[in-house]
Coordinates of C-alpha atoms and ligand atoms in Angstrom, one line a residue:
M1 CA 3.2 -108.0 -27.8
I2 CA 5.7 -106.7 -25.3
V3 CA 5.2 -108.2 -21.9
N4 CA 6.4 -107.2 -18.5
R5 CA 9.1 -109.8 -18.4
P6 CA 10.0 -112.8 -20.6
L7 CA 7.3 -115.4 -20.4
S8 CA 7.3 -118.8 -22.1
R9 CA 5.0 -117.9 -25.0
R10 CA 2.4 -120.3 -25.9
H11 CA 1.0 -120.1 -29.4
F12 CA -2.4 -121.7 -29.3
V13 CA -4.7 -119.8 -31.6
A14 CA -7.4 -122.2 -32.8
G15 CA -9.2 -121.3 -35.9
T16 CA -13.0 -121.6 -36.2
A17 CA -15.1 -121.6 -39.4
A18 CA -12.1 -122.9 -41.3
L19 CA -9.9 -120.0 -40.3
T20 CA -6.5 -120.0 -38.8
A21 CA -4.3 -117.6 -36.9
S22 CA -4.4 -115.3 -39.9
A23 CA -7.7 -114.1 -38.6
L24 CA -5.7 -112.2 -36.0
V25 CA -3.9 -110.0 -38.5
P26 CA -5.1 -106.7 -40.1
K27 CA -7.4 -106.6 -43.1
S28 CA -4.7 -105.5 -45.4
L29 CA -3.1 -108.9 -44.9
C30 CA -6.4 -110.9 -44.6
A31 CA -9.3 -109.8 -46.7
A32 CA -12.2 -111.9 -45.3
S33 CA -14.3 -110.9 -42.3
S34 CA -13.8 -113.7 -39.7
S35 CA -14.0 -115.1 -36.2
A36 CA -11.4 -116.9 -34.3
T37 CA -10.7 -118.4 -30.9
A38 CA -7.9 -116.8 -28.8
R39 CA -6.6 -118.1 -25.5
V40 CA -5.5 -116.1 -22.5
V41 CA -3.8 -117.4 -19.3
V42 CA -4.0 -115.2 -16.2
R43 CA -1.1 -116.1 -13.9
T44 CA -2.8 -115.0 -10.7
G45 CA 0.3 -115.8 -8.6
S46 CA 2.6 -113.6 -10.7
E47 CA 2.1 -110.1 -9.3
I48 CA 3.4 -107.1 -11.1
G49 CA 2.5 -104.2 -8.9
V50 CA -0.4 -102.0 -7.8
V51 CA -2.5 -100.4 -10.4
R52 CA -2.2 -96.9 -9.1
P53 CA -5.4 -94.8 -9.5
E54 CA -3.0 -92.1 -10.9
F55 CA -2.6 -94.2 -14.0
H56 CA -6.0 -92.8 -14.9
G57 CA -4.9 -89.1 -14.5
H58 CA -5.8 -86.2 -16.7
F59 CA -4.5 -82.9 -18.1
A60 CA -6.1 -79.5 -18.7
E61 CA -4.4 -76.8 -20.6
H62 CA -5.4 -73.2 -21.5
L63 CA -5.8 -74.4 -25.1
G64 CA -8.9 -74.1 -27.3
S65 CA -12.0 -74.8 -25.3
C66 CA -10.5 -77.1 -22.7
V67 CA -10.6 -74.7 -19.8
Y68 CA -12.7 -71.7 -21.1
G69 CA -16.0 -73.0 -22.4
G70 CA -15.2 -76.6 -21.5
L71 CA -14.5 -76.9 -17.7
W72 CA -15.2 -73.2 -17.0
V73 CA -18.1 -71.2 -18.3
G74 CA -18.0 -68.4 -15.7
K75 CA -20.5 -67.6 -13.0
N76 CA -22.7 -65.4 -15.2
S77 CA -23.1 -68.0 -18.0
Q78 CA -26.5 -69.2 -19.2
I79 CA -25.0 -72.6 -19.2
P80 CA -25.8 -74.4 -16.0
N81 CA -22.8 -74.0 -13.7
I82 CA -21.6 -74.5 -10.2
D83 CA -19.8 -71.2 -9.3
G84 CA -18.6 -71.0 -12.9
Y85 CA -17.7 -74.6 -13.5
R86 CA -19.8 -76.3 -16.2
K87 CA -22.2 -78.4 -14.1
Q88 CA -22.7 -81.3 -16.5
A89 CA -18.9 -81.6 -16.9
V90 CA -18.4 -81.7 -13.2
E91 CA -21.1 -84.3 -12.8
Y92 CA -19.7 -86.6 -15.5
L93 CA -16.1 -86.2 -14.2
K94 CA -17.1 -86.9 -10.6
E95 CA -18.9 -90.0 -11.7
L96 CA -15.8 -91.3 -13.5
G97 CA -13.4 -90.2 -10.7
I98 CA -10.4 -88.1 -11.7
P99 CA -7.5 -89.1 -9.4
V100 CA -5.2 -86.3 -10.5
L101 CA -5.4 -83.2 -12.8
R102 CA -2.4 -81.4 -14.3
W103 CA -2.7 -77.7 -15.1
P104 CA -2.2 -75.1 -16.7
G105 CA -0.1 -76.7 -19.5
G106 CA 1.5 -78.0 -21.6
C107 CA 3.4 -75.4 -23.6
F108 CA 1.2 -72.8 -22.0
A109 CA 2.8 -73.5 -18.6
D110 CA 6.2 -72.1 -19.6
D111 CA 4.6 -68.7 -20.6
Y112 CA 2.3 -68.6 -17.6
H113 CA 2.9 -66.3 -14.6
W114 CA 0.8 -67.4 -11.7
R115 CA 0.3 -63.8 -10.4
D116 CA -1.7 -63.1 -13.6
G117 CA -4.4 -65.5 -12.3
I118 CA -5.0 -64.4 -8.7
G119 CA -7.0 -61.5 -7.1
P120 CA -10.1 -59.8 -8.4
A121 CA -10.9 -61.2 -11.9
A122 CA -11.6 -57.7 -13.3
K123 CA -8.0 -56.6 -12.4
R124 CA -6.2 -59.6 -13.8
P125 CA -4.0 -58.6 -16.7
K126 CA -4.8 -59.7 -20.3
R127 CA -2.1 -61.6 -22.0
V128 CA -1.7 -63.2 -25.4
N129 CA -1.6 -67.0 -25.5
I130 CA 1.4 -67.3 -27.8
H131 CA 1.2 -71.0 -28.1
W132 CA -2.4 -71.6 -29.0
G133 CA -3.7 -69.1 -31.4
N134 CA -2.7 -65.7 -29.9
Y135 CA -6.1 -65.2 -28.3
I136 CA -6.5 -62.9 -25.3
E137 CA -6.1 -64.9 -22.1
D138 CA -7.8 -62.9 -19.3
G139 CA -6.6 -65.1 -16.4
S140 CA -10.1 -65.5 -15.1
F141 CA -9.4 -69.2 -14.5
G142 CA -6.4 -69.1 -12.2
T143 CA -4.9 -70.9 -9.2
H144 CA -8.0 -70.6 -6.9
E145 CA -10.4 -71.6 -9.7
F146 CA -8.2 -74.6 -10.5
I147 CA -7.9 -75.7 -6.9
G148 CA -11.7 -75.2 -6.5
L149 CA -12.3 -77.6 -9.5
C150 CA -9.9 -80.2 -8.0
R151 CA -11.8 -80.0 -4.7
L152 CA -15.1 -80.4 -6.5
L153 CA -13.8 -83.4 -8.4
N154 CA -11.8 -84.8 -5.4
A155 CA -8.8 -84.8 -7.7
E156 CA -5.2 -84.3 -6.6
P157 CA -3.9 -81.0 -8.1
Y158 CA -0.7 -81.1 -10.2
L159 CA 0.7 -77.7 -11.0
A160 CA 3.1 -77.3 -13.9
G161 CA 5.7 -74.6 -13.1
N162 CA 7.2 -72.2 -15.6
V163 CA 10.9 -72.8 -16.2
G164 CA 11.2 -71.6 -19.8
S165 CA 10.4 -67.9 -19.1
S166 CA 10.5 -67.6 -15.4
T167 CA 12.8 -67.6 -12.4
P168 CA 13.3 -70.0 -9.4
R169 CA 11.9 -67.2 -7.3
E170 CA 8.6 -67.2 -9.1
L171 CA 8.1 -70.9 -8.7
R172 CA 9.2 -70.9 -5.1
D173 CA 6.7 -68.1 -4.3
W174 CA 3.9 -69.9 -6.1
I175 CA 4.6 -72.9 -3.8
E176 CA 4.6 -70.7 -0.7
Y177 CA 1.4 -69.0 -1.8
C178 CA -0.3 -72.3 -2.2
N179 CA 1.0 -74.3 0.7
Y180 CA 2.3 -72.1 3.6
P181 CA -0.5 -72.1 6.2
S182 CA -0.4 -68.6 7.6
G183 CA 1.7 -65.8 8.8
S184 CA 3.8 -65.0 5.7
T185 CA 2.9 -62.2 3.3
L186 CA 2.1 -64.7 0.5
S187 CA -0.1 -66.9 2.7
A188 CA -1.9 -63.8 3.9
E189 CA -2.5 -62.8 0.2
R190 CA -4.0 -66.2 -0.5
A191 CA -6.3 -65.8 2.5
A192 CA -7.3 -62.3 1.4
N193 CA -8.1 -63.9 -2.0
G194 CA -10.6 -66.2 -0.3
S195 CA -8.6 -69.3 0.8
P196 CA -7.3 -69.1 4.4
E197 CA -6.7 -72.9 4.2
P198 CA -3.5 -73.9 2.4
F199 CA -4.0 -75.7 -0.9
R200 CA -1.4 -78.4 0.1
V201 CA -0.3 -79.1 -3.5
R202 CA 2.1 -82.0 -3.7
Y203 CA 2.7 -82.4 -7.4
W204 CA 4.8 -79.7 -9.1
G205 CA 6.1 -79.9 -12.6
V206 CA 9.5 -78.1 -13.1
G207 CA 9.0 -77.1 -16.7
N208 CA 7.3 -78.9 -19.6
E209 CA 8.8 -80.2 -22.8
S210 CA 12.0 -78.2 -22.0
W211 CA 13.5 -79.8 -25.1
G212 CA 10.8 -77.9 -27.2
C213 CA 8.2 -75.3 -26.4
G214 CA 9.4 -75.1 -22.8
G215 CA 12.8 -73.5 -23.6
D216 CA 14.3 -75.4 -26.6
M217 CA 17.1 -76.6 -24.3
R218 CA 19.7 -79.3 -24.5
P219 CA 19.5 -81.8 -21.7
E220 CA 22.5 -80.5 -19.8
E221 CA 21.1 -77.0 -20.0
Y222 CA 17.8 -78.1 -18.6
A223 CA 19.5 -80.2 -15.9
R224 CA 21.3 -77.1 -14.7
L225 CA 18.1 -75.1 -14.7
Y226 CA 16.2 -77.9 -12.9
R227 CA 18.8 -77.8 -10.1
D228 CA 18.5 -74.0 -9.9
F229 CA 14.8 -74.2 -9.5
A230 CA 14.4 -77.3 -7.4
V231 CA 16.7 -76.2 -4.7
Y232 CA 14.3 -73.4 -3.8
C233 CA 11.1 -75.6 -4.0
R234 CA 10.4 -76.4 -0.3
D235 CA 7.9 -78.4 1.7
F236 CA 6.2 -75.2 3.0
G237 CA 3.8 -76.0 5.8
G238 CA 4.9 -79.6 5.8
T239 CA 3.4 -80.5 2.4
E240 CA 5.9 -82.9 1.0
L241 CA 6.6 -82.0 -2.6
F242 CA 6.8 -84.4 -5.5
L243 CA 8.8 -82.6 -8.1
V244 CA 8.5 -83.7 -11.7
A245 CA 11.4 -83.0 -14.1
S246 CA 10.8 -82.6 -17.8
G247 CA 11.7 -85.9 -19.4
P248 CA 11.9 -87.1 -23.0
S249 CA 9.7 -87.0 -26.0
G250 CA 8.8 -90.6 -26.6
D251 CA 11.8 -92.9 -26.2
D252 CA 14.5 -90.2 -26.5
T253 CA 17.2 -91.8 -24.3
R254 CA 19.7 -89.1 -25.2
W255 CA 17.5 -86.6 -23.3
S256 CA 16.9 -88.9 -20.3
R257 CA 20.6 -89.8 -20.0
G258 CA 21.7 -86.2 -20.5
L259 CA 19.2 -85.1 -17.8
M260 CA 20.2 -87.8 -15.3
D261 CA 23.9 -87.1 -15.9
G262 CA 23.4 -83.4 -15.2
L263 CA 21.3 -83.7 -12.1
G264 CA 22.9 -83.0 -8.7
W265 CA 22.3 -84.5 -5.3
E266 CA 18.7 -83.4 -5.3
R267 CA 16.9 -85.9 -7.5
P268 CA 13.3 -85.2 -8.8
Q269 CA 10.7 -87.6 -7.4
G270 CA 9.3 -88.0 -10.9
I271 CA 10.4 -87.7 -14.6
S272 CA 7.8 -87.1 -17.2
M273 CA 7.7 -88.5 -20.7
H274 CA 5.2 -87.5 -23.4
Y275 CA 4.1 -90.0 -26.1
Y276 CA 1.3 -89.1 -28.5
S277 CA -0.1 -91.6 -31.1
G278 CA -0.4 -89.6 -34.3
G279 CA -3.1 -90.2 -36.7
A280 CA -3.0 -89.5 -40.5
D281 CA -6.8 -88.9 -40.8
R282 CA -9.5 -86.7 -39.4
S283 CA -10.9 -88.4 -36.3
T284 CA -14.3 -89.5 -37.8
N285 CA -12.8 -90.4 -41.2
F286 CA -10.0 -92.9 -40.6
T287 CA -9.0 -95.5 -43.2
V288 CA -8.4 -99.0 -42.0
D289 CA -4.7 -98.8 -42.7
H290 CA -4.3 -95.5 -40.8
M291 CA -6.3 -96.8 -37.9
N292 CA -4.0 -99.9 -37.7
D293 CA -0.9 -97.7 -37.9
Q294 CA -2.2 -95.7 -35.0
L295 CA -3.2 -98.6 -32.9
S296 CA 0.1 -100.3 -33.6
S297 CA 1.9 -97.5 -31.9
Y298 CA 0.8 -98.7 -28.5
A299 CA 3.4 -101.5 -28.7
K300 CA 6.0 -98.7 -29.1
V301 CA 4.6 -96.8 -26.1
E302 CA 5.0 -100.0 -24.0
A303 CA 8.5 -100.6 -25.3
S304 CA 9.4 -97.0 -24.5
I305 CA 8.2 -97.3 -20.9
I306 CA 10.3 -100.4 -20.4
H307 CA 13.2 -98.7 -22.0
Q308 CA 13.0 -95.4 -20.1
R309 CA 12.5 -97.3 -16.8
A310 CA 15.7 -99.2 -17.5
V311 CA 17.6 -96.0 -18.2
L312 CA 16.4 -94.4 -14.9
D313 CA 17.1 -97.7 -13.0
S314 CA 20.7 -97.7 -14.3
Y315 CA 21.6 -94.6 -12.2
E316 CA 22.3 -94.5 -8.6
N317 CA 19.0 -94.0 -6.7
G318 CA 17.3 -93.9 -10.1
K319 CA 14.9 -96.6 -9.0
K320 CA 13.3 -94.1 -6.6
I321 CA 12.3 -91.8 -9.4
G322 CA 8.7 -92.3 -10.6
L323 CA 8.2 -92.6 -14.4
I324 CA 5.3 -90.4 -15.4
L325 CA 3.6 -90.6 -18.8
D326 CA 2.5 -87.0 -18.5
E327 CA 0.8 -86.6 -21.9
W328 CA -0.5 -89.5 -24.0
G329 CA -3.4 -90.3 -26.3
V330 CA -4.3 -90.1 -30.0
W331 CA -3.5 -86.9 -31.9
D332 CA -5.5 -87.1 -35.1
N333 CA -5.3 -84.9 -38.1
I334 CA -7.2 -82.0 -36.7
S335 CA -10.2 -80.7 -38.7
E336 CA -9.9 -76.9 -39.4
E337 CA -13.7 -76.8 -39.6
D338 CA -14.1 -78.3 -36.1
E339 CA -11.4 -76.0 -34.8
K340 CA -13.2 -73.0 -36.1
R341 CA -16.5 -74.1 -34.6
Y342 CA -15.4 -75.7 -31.3
G343 CA -11.9 -74.5 -30.5
K344 CA -8.3 -75.3 -31.2
L345 CA -7.2 -79.0 -31.3
W346 CA -10.9 -80.0 -30.8
Q347 CA -11.1 -83.6 -31.7
Q348 CA -13.9 -86.2 -31.6
S349 CA -13.4 -89.6 -30.0
T350 CA -14.6 -92.6 -32.0
M351 CA -14.7 -96.3 -31.4
R352 CA -11.1 -96.3 -32.7
S353 CA -10.1 -93.8 -30.0
A354 CA -11.7 -96.0 -27.4
V355 CA -9.8 -99.0 -28.5
A356 CA -6.6 -96.9 -28.4
A357 CA -7.5 -95.8 -24.8
G358 CA -8.0 -99.5 -24.0
L359 CA -4.7 -100.5 -25.4
G360 CA -3.0 -97.8 -23.4
L361 CA -4.7 -98.5 -20.1
N362 CA -4.1 -102.2 -20.6
L363 CA -0.4 -101.7 -21.1
F364 CA -0.2 -99.4 -18.0
N365 CA -1.6 -102.4 -15.9
R366 CA 1.0 -104.7 -17.5
Q367 CA 3.8 -102.2 -16.6
A368 CA 2.4 -101.3 -13.2
D369 CA 5.8 -101.7 -11.6
K370 CA 7.4 -99.3 -13.9
L371 CA 5.0 -96.4 -13.9
Y372 CA 3.9 -93.8 -11.3
M373 CA 1.3 -91.8 -13.1
C374 CA -0.2 -91.3 -16.6
N375 CA -2.2 -88.3 -17.7
L376 CA -4.3 -88.4 -20.8
A377 CA -4.2 -85.3 -23.1
Q378 CA -6.6 -83.6 -22.5
I379 CA -9.6 -83.8 -20.3
V380 CA -12.2 -81.8 -22.2
N381 CA -12.5 -80.9 -25.9
V382 CA -8.8 -81.0 -26.8
L383 CA -7.2 -84.0 -28.5
Q384 CA -8.3 -87.3 -26.9
S385 CA -10.8 -86.1 -24.4
L386 CA -13.3 -87.5 -21.9
L387 CA -15.9 -84.9 -22.8
V388 CA -16.8 -82.7 -25.8
T389 CA -18.8 -79.6 -25.7
D390 CA -20.2 -77.8 -28.8
G391 CA -17.9 -74.8 -28.4
P392 CA -17.4 -72.4 -25.5
E393 CA -21.0 -71.1 -25.8
G394 CA -22.6 -74.5 -26.4
E395 CA -24.8 -76.2 -23.9
H396 CA -24.2 -79.7 -24.9
C397 CA -21.6 -81.8 -23.0
V398 CA -21.2 -85.3 -24.2
R399 CA -19.3 -88.3 -22.7
T400 CA -16.9 -89.5 -25.4
T401 CA -16.1 -93.1 -26.2
T402 CA -12.8 -92.5 -24.4
Y403 CA -14.7 -91.6 -21.2
H404 CA -16.5 -94.9 -21.4
A405 CA -13.2 -96.8 -22.1
F406 CA -11.8 -95.3 -18.9
S407 CA -14.9 -96.3 -17.0
L408 CA -14.3 -99.9 -18.0
F409 CA -10.9 -99.8 -16.3
K410 CA -12.2 -98.3 -13.0
P411 CA -12.5 -101.8 -11.3
H412 CA -8.7 -102.2 -11.7
R413 CA -7.8 -99.1 -9.6
S414 CA -5.8 -100.0 -6.5
K415 CA -5.8 -103.7 -7.3
T416 CA -2.6 -105.7 -7.9
A417 CA -1.8 -106.3 -11.6
V418 CA -0.9 -109.9 -12.4
Q419 CA 0.8 -111.4 -15.5
V420 CA -1.3 -112.4 -18.5
E421 CA -0.2 -114.5 -21.4
T422 CA -1.9 -114.0 -24.8
D423 CA -1.6 -115.3 -28.3
G424 CA 0.5 -113.7 -30.9
S425 CA 3.1 -111.0 -30.9
S426 CA 1.6 -108.6 -33.4
P427 CA 1.0 -105.0 -32.1
L428 CA -2.6 -105.6 -33.2
A429 CA -3.0 -108.9 -31.3
L430 CA -5.7 -109.3 -28.6
S431 CA -4.6 -107.0 -25.7
A432 CA -5.2 -108.2 -22.1
S433 CA -4.5 -107.2 -18.6
A434 CA -5.7 -108.4 -15.2
S435 CA -5.6 -107.3 -11.6
K436 CA -6.8 -108.8 -8.3
S437 CA -7.8 -108.1 -4.8
D438 CA -8.7 -110.7 -2.1
K439 CA -12.2 -111.1 -3.5
E440 CA -12.1 -110.1 -7.1
L441 CA -10.1 -110.7 -10.3
V442 CA -10.6 -108.1 -13.0
I443 CA -9.7 -108.9 -16.6
T444 CA -9.8 -106.4 -19.5
L445 CA -9.6 -107.6 -23.1
V446 CA -9.3 -105.3 -26.1
N447 CA -10.0 -106.6 -29.6
P448 CA -8.4 -104.1 -32.0
H449 CA -9.3 -106.0 -35.2
H450 CA -11.8 -104.3 -37.4
D451 CA -12.7 -107.5 -39.2
S452 CA -12.4 -110.4 -36.8
D453 CA -14.5 -111.3 -33.8
L454 CA -12.9 -113.3 -31.1
E455 CA -14.1 -116.0 -28.8
V456 CA -11.7 -115.9 -25.8
D457 CA -11.0 -118.9 -23.6
C458 CA -9.4 -117.6 -20.5
T459 CA -7.6 -119.9 -18.0
L460 CA -7.1 -118.7 -14.5
S461 CA -3.9 -120.3 -13.2
G462 CA -3.8 -120.5 -9.4
L463 CA -7.4 -119.9 -8.5
N464 CA -11.0 -120.5 -9.2
A465 CA -13.8 -118.1 -9.8
S466 CA -17.3 -118.6 -8.5
G467 CA -19.1 -116.2 -10.8
G468 CA -18.8 -112.8 -12.4
T469 CA -20.2 -110.0 -14.5
A470 CA -18.9 -108.3 -17.6
E471 CA -19.4 -105.0 -19.5
I472 CA -18.6 -104.3 -23.1
L473 CA -17.9 -101.1 -25.2
H474 CA -18.3 -101.9 -28.9
H475 CA -19.2 -100.6 -32.2
A476 CA -18.3 -102.3 -35.5
D477 CA -17.7 -98.9 -37.2
W478 CA -14.4 -97.5 -36.1
N479 CA -15.5 -94.0 -37.1
A480 CA -18.7 -94.0 -35.0
C481 CA -18.8 -91.6 -32.1
N482 CA -21.1 -90.0 -29.5
S483 CA -22.3 -86.8 -31.1
F484 CA -24.4 -83.9 -29.9
D485 CA -27.4 -85.4 -31.7
N486 CA -26.7 -88.9 -30.5
P487 CA -24.8 -88.6 -27.2
D488 CA -25.2 -92.2 -26.0
K489 CA -24.7 -94.1 -29.3
I490 CA -21.7 -96.0 -27.8
I491 CA -22.0 -96.7 -24.1
P492 CA -21.0 -99.7 -22.0
K493 CA -23.5 -102.5 -21.9
Q494 CA -23.8 -105.7 -19.8
H495 CA -22.1 -108.6 -21.5
S496 CA -22.3 -112.3 -20.9
V497 CA -19.4 -114.1 -19.3
R498 CA -19.3 -117.9 -18.8
V499 CA -17.4 -118.8 -15.6
D500 CA -16.6 -122.4 -14.7
G501 CA -14.0 -122.6 -12.0
S502 CA -10.6 -121.9 -13.6
K503 CA -12.2 -121.4 -17.0
T504 CA -13.8 -118.2 -18.3
Q505 CA -15.2 -117.6 -21.8
L506 CA -16.0 -114.3 -23.4
Q507 CA -17.0 -113.1 -26.8
L508 CA -15.1 -110.1 -28.1
P509 CA -16.6 -108.7 -31.3
R510 CA -14.3 -106.7 -33.6
L511 CA -13.4 -103.3 -32.1
S512 CA -14.4 -103.9 -28.5
I513 CA -13.3 -103.6 -24.9
V514 CA -14.6 -106.0 -22.3
T515 CA -14.0 -105.9 -18.6
A516 CA -15.0 -109.0 -16.5
V517 CA -15.1 -108.8 -12.7
L518 CA -14.9 -112.3 -11.3
Q519 CA -15.5 -113.4 -7.7
I520 CA -12.6 -115.5 -6.6
H521 CA -11.9 -117.7 -3.6
Ligands
AHR601 O1 -1.3 -81.3 -25.4 C1 -1.0 -80.3 -26.4 C2 0.5 -80.0 -26.4 O2 1.3 -81.1 -26.7 C3 1.1 -79.5 -25.0 O3 0.9 -78.2 -24.8 C4 2.5 -79.9 -25.1 O4 3.1 -80.2 -23.9 C5 2.6 -81.0 -26.1 O5 3.5 -80.7 -27.1

């Protein structure tokens, strides 16, 4: 496992039932089903950084049934809605808490012209969505509808600006339209369209994947364009902008260095990287080996974050730039049948996906000092989503296993992450993270093994706990999911935790996520 900084590693796996540390390796290397003891040390005095709520951010693109039919069903729909927003989706998302929501893309953003999505819906032009299936995009979900959704969810809006097929003027005007309070022609237009109050949008992406669908550029070309655009992006009405430059795909340091070398005096506040964990199988039909390949990729995600942070830090004032994991999650082999039925890139979340989410969210805690924001791709129906609906016309809206994995990490928000030592260095070893406030210590453990239950002995170094509670998300079948017929098959349940001063014991069955919230003094 890659840790935040070098720690003296203590290898103390103790076998039970005549098993040894081999119980902690994948089935392909160890045939028998097993149980083992693993030890964890929480260094409560070694603080890493704040677990920013923005590590639990999300992304909505005009793609498949993410927006249309997912979040937005329209005011005249038979599906219960709040002014056009799918009611059940809003309720579930509010319950979880969405700190930040990025929109309208993705690749879509660099072919989107914001004026196509304002004014009377009937008059909005019809465009072709060239990236995601050439369907007719009628613009009925535009800037006002997006801001309305963010207000309903209490989420911070994050708008992705078009650099690939647009001009600095167009982006500058969008910012003025959103943020200038009153008196200018653009702010008057916003008021006439129903919003006299400015939207005060802080987060603005300056292009998306500019090395690919966002313009197919070389880093120096993009850096030049970034400068051209950013210089006209102003703090209209006093809303201080946080500009996000398009960063690398995965750990592409050639892109990051090229971008940093080409930037001028005006540095972005954030640089985004995208890292998807590909899957060779359909989401509900994974083989053990393919699951283990996919879950192993989270060690690479963690290494990339450490690496990319180091690249940014090596530049003058680079430390001030926030590293944003703008798109992440599992991207399985998409089923054509599901796509036809439910929308492009529609993907079910299984227990495997939940474990993947747990590995990701744990590593964000461990790298809390290196990250600014992380946005899962995508919030509804597309790729690794929180909710799935049965197509744009479907009434069902189901919380996925990924939704429940995120809910298990909620207690970490705004606490201070602390160092944790675990057994083993395999990418499939027990994953752990911890965070604390004055009164609570929160520990999340993820057992990614499909064939080995773990009894975890946890030592709290530096403090004692007086009691605690725990919740578990678990299913022994990695292909199991919450379906339209059985929406609550996999949900968090109360779990027993033994607390005795500085010692805590927890059972982690194979393929499980456990969060313990301990009272400390
Ligand atoms: O999330 C789907 C697509 O993946 C996005 O549009 C793009 O940014 C990335 O390649």
